[in-house]
Short mmCIF file of C-alpha atoms and ligand atoms in Angstrom, two decimals:
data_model
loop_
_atom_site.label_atom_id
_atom_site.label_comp_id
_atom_site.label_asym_id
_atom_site.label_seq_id
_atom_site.Cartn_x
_atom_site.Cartn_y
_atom_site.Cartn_z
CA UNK A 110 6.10 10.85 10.55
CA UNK A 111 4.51 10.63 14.09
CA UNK A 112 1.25 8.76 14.35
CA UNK A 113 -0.34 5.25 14.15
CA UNK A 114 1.31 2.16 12.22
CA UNK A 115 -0.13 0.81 9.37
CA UNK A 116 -0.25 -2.89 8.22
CA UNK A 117 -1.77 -3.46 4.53
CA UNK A 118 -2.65 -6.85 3.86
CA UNK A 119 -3.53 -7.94 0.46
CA UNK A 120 -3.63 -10.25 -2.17
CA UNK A 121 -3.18 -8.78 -5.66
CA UNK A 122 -3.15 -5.54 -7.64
CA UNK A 123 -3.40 -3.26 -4.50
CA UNK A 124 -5.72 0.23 -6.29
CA UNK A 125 -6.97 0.57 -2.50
CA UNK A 126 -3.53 0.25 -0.98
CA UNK A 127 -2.29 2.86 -3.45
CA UNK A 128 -4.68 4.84 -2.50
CA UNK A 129 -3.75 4.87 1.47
CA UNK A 130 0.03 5.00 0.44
CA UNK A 131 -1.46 8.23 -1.74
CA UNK A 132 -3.20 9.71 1.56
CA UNK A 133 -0.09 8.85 4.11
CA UNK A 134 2.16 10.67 1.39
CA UNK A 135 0.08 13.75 0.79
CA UNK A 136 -0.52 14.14 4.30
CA UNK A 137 -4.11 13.57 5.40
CA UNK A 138 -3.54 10.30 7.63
CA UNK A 139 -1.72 10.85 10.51
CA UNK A 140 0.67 7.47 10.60
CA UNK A 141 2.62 5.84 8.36
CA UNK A 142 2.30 2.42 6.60
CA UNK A 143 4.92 0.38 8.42
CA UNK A 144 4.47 -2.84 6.23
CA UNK A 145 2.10 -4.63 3.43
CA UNK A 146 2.08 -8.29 3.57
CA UNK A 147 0.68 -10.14 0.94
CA UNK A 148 -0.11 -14.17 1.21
CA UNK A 149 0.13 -14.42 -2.69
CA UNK A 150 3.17 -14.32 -5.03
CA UNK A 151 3.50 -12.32 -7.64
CA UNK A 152 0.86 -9.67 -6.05
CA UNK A 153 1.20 -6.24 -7.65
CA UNK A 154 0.31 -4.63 -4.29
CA UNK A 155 3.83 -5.42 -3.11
CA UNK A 156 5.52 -3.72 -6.61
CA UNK A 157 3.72 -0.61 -5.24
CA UNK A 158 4.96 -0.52 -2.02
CA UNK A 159 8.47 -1.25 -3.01
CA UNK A 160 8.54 2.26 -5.42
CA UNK A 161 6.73 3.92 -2.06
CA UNK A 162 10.12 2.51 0.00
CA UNK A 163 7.39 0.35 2.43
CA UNK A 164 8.25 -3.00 3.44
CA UNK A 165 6.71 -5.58 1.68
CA UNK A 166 6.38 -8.70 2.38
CA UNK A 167 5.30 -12.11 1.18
CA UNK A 168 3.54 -14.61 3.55
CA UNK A 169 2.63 -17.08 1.71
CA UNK A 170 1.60 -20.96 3.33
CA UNK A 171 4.35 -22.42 0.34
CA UNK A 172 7.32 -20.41 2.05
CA UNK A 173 5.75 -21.36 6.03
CA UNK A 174 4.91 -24.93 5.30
CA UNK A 175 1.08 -24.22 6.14
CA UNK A 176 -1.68 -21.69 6.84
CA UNK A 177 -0.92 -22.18 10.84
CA UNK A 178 2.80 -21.62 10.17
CA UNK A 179 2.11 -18.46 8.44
CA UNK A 180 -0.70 -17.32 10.29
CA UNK A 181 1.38 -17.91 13.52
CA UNK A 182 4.19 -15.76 11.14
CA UNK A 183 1.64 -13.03 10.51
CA UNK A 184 0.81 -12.80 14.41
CA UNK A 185 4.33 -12.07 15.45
CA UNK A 186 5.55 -9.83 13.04
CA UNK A 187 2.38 -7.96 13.44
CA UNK A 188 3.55 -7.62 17.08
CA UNK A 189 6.60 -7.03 16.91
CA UNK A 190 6.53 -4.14 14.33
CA UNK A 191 3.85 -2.48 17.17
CA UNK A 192 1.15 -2.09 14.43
CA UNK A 193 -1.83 0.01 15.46
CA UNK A 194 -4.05 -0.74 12.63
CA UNK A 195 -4.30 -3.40 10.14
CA UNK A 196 -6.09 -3.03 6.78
CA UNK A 197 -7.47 -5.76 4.86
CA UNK A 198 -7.43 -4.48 1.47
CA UNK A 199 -8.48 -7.19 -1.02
CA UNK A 200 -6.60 -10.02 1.39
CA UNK A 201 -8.17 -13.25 0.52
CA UNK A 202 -6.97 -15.55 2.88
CA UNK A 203 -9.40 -16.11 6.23
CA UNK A 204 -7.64 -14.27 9.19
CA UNK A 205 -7.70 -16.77 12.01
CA UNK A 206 -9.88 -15.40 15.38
CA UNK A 207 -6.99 -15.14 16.91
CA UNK A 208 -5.52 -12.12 15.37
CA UNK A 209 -8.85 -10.78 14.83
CA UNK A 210 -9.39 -11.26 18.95
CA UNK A 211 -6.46 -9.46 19.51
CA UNK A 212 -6.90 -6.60 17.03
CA UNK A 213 -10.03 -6.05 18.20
CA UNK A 214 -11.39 -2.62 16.91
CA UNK A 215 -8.17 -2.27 15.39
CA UNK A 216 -8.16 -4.39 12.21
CA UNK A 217 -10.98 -2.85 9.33
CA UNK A 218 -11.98 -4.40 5.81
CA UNK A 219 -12.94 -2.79 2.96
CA UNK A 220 -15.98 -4.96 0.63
CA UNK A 221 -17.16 -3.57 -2.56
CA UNK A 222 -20.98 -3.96 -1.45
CA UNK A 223 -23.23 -2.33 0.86
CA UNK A 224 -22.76 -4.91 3.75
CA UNK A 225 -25.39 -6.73 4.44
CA UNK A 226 -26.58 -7.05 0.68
CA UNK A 227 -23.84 -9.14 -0.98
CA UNK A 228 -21.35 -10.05 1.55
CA UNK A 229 -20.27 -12.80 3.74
CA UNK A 230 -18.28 -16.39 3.20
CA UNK A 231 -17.81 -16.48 -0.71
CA UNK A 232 -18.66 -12.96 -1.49
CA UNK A 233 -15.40 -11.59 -2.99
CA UNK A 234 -13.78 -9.85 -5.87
CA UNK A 235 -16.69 -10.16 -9.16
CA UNK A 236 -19.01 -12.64 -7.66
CA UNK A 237 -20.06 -9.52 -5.45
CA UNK A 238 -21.09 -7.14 -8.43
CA UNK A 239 -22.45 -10.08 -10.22
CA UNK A 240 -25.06 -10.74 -7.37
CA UNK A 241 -25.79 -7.65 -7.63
CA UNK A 242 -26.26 -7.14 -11.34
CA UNK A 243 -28.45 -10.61 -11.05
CA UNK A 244 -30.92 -8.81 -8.13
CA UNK A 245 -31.54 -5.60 -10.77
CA UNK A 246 -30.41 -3.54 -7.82
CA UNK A 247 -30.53 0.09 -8.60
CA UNK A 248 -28.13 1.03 -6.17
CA UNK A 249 -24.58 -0.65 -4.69
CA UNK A 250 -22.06 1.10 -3.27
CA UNK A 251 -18.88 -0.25 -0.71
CA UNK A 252 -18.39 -0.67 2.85
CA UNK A 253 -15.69 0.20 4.82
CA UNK A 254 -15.84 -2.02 8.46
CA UNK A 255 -14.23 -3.62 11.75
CA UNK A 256 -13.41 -6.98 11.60
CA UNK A 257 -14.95 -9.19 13.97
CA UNK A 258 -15.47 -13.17 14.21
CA UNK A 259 -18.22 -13.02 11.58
CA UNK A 260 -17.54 -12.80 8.09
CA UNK A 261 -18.35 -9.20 7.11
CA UNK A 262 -20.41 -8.75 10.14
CA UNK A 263 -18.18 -6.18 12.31
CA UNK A 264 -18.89 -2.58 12.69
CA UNK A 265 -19.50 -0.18 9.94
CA UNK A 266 -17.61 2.72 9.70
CA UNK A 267 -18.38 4.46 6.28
CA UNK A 268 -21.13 3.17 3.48
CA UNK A 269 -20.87 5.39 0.01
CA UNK A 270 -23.27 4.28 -2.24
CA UNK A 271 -22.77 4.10 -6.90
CA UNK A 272 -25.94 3.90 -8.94
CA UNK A 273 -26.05 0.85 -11.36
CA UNK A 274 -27.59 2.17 -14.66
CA UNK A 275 -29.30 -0.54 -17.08
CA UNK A 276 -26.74 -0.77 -19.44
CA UNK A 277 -24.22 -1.04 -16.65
CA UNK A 278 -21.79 -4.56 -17.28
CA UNK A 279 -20.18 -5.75 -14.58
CA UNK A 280 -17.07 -4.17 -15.49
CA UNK A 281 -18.79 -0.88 -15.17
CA UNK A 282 -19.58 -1.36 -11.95
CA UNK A 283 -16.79 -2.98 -10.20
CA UNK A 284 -15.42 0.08 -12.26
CA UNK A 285 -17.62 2.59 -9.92
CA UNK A 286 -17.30 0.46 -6.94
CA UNK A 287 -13.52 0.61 -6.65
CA UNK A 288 -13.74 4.69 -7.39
CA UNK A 289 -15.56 4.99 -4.16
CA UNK A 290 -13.55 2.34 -2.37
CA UNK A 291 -10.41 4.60 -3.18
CA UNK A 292 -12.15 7.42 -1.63
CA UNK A 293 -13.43 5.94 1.73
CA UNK A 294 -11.23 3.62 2.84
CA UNK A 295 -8.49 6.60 2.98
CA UNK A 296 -11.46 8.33 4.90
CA UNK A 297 -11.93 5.44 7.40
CA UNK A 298 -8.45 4.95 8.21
CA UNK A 299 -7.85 8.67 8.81
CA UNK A 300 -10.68 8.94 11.20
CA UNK A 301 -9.23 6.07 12.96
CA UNK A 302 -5.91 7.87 13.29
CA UNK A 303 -7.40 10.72 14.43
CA UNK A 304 -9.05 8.55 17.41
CA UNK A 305 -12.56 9.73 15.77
CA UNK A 306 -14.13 6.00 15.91
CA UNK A 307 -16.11 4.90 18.87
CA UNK A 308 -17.59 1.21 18.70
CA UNK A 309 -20.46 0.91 20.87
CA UNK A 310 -22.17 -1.81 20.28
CA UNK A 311 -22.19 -2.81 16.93
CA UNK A 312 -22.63 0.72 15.68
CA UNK A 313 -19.60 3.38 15.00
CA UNK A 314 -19.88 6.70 16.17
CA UNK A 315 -18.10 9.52 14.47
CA UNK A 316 -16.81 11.78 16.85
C1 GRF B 175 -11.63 -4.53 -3.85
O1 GRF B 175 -12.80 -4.56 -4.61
C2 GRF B 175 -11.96 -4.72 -2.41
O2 GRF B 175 -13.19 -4.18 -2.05
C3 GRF B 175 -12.00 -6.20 -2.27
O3 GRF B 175 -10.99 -6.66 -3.11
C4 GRF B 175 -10.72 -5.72 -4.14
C5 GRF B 175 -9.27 -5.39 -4.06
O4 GRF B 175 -8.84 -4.55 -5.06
N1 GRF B 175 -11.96 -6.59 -0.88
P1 GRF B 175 -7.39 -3.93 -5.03
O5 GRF B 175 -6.40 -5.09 -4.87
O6 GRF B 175 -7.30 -2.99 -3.87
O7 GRF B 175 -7.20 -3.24 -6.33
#
């Protein structure tokens, strides 16, 4: 299929990955995932590309003797495959400035929180929903953004937003979370294929 090229990074089960390779598959994104690259072993996200017949990979600093050796790794086969669009979808390791310099507007991150409660260095995977649980928030949601050199600072593209009821566990919400994660990080990265994003500023139109 004609269209942009995807790169999925992750680090483990991959639900939002499956959910692009769903959306590429049915139709509704115009591209293809070209390649997921995960930096841990053993990640189920790379299982599920396999049975979709995408590329996986494993990038790990064990098999490159070092983050710089993989990162450096991660740069060139990024280049060389002529990716358009990188997802970060549940990738734990710290993408160097580098890469984020040159994928500028082109590299987007999905966090279960709405960004700016609950986010930046340390805020990943239950820790988030805890927080949240903690504050008595009545509402949390996910964020779907650009990557730029500040830890879940970039540009927002799509905010959906879950109610937390009082007998709500943390389970339960990571539970409602990830629904809407599934639902508009497909969203985001269609509208990106479609050239429907315009940065200006630190705000994303929707054309
Ligand atoms: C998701 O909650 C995502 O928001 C966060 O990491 C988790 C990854 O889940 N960045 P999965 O691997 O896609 O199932």
């Amino acid at each position: 299929m004609q269209g942009i090229k995807i790169a999925v990074l992750i680090s483990g089960g991959g639900t939002n990955l499956q959910s692009l390779i769903d959306a590429v598959e049915e139709g509704s994104i115009k591209g293809s995932i070209a390649l997921v690259i995960s930096d841990r072993k053993g990640a189920f996200g790379l299982t599920r590309a396999e049975n979709h017949g995408i590329q996986a990979m494993l990038l790990d600093k064990k098999t490159y003797g070092g983050i710089e050796e993989r990162d450096a790794a991660l740069l060139q086969i990024l280049q060389e495959q002529k990716i358009d669009l990188i997802v970060l979808a549940g990738y734990l390791a710290i993408v160097p400035q580098r890469i984020i310099a040159k994928y500028e507007n082109r590299m987007i991150n999905i966090h279960p929180s709405l960004i700016p409660s609950f986010c930046g260095s340390g805020y990943y995977g239950e820790k988030v929903h805890q927080e949240a649980l903690n504050r008595g928030v009545k509402v949390t949601g996910a964020t779907v953004h650009f990557v730029n050199e500040e830890t879940d600072g970039g540009p927002i593209i799509l905010q959906e937003t879950v109610t937390i009821d009082f007998d709500d566990d943390l389970k339960d919400i990571q539970t409602k979370v990830l629904e809407i994660e599934h639902k508009i990080l497909p969203q985001a990265v269609r509208l990106f294929a479609e050239g429907r994003l315009k940065v200006i500023g630190n705000r994303v139109k929707i054309l």
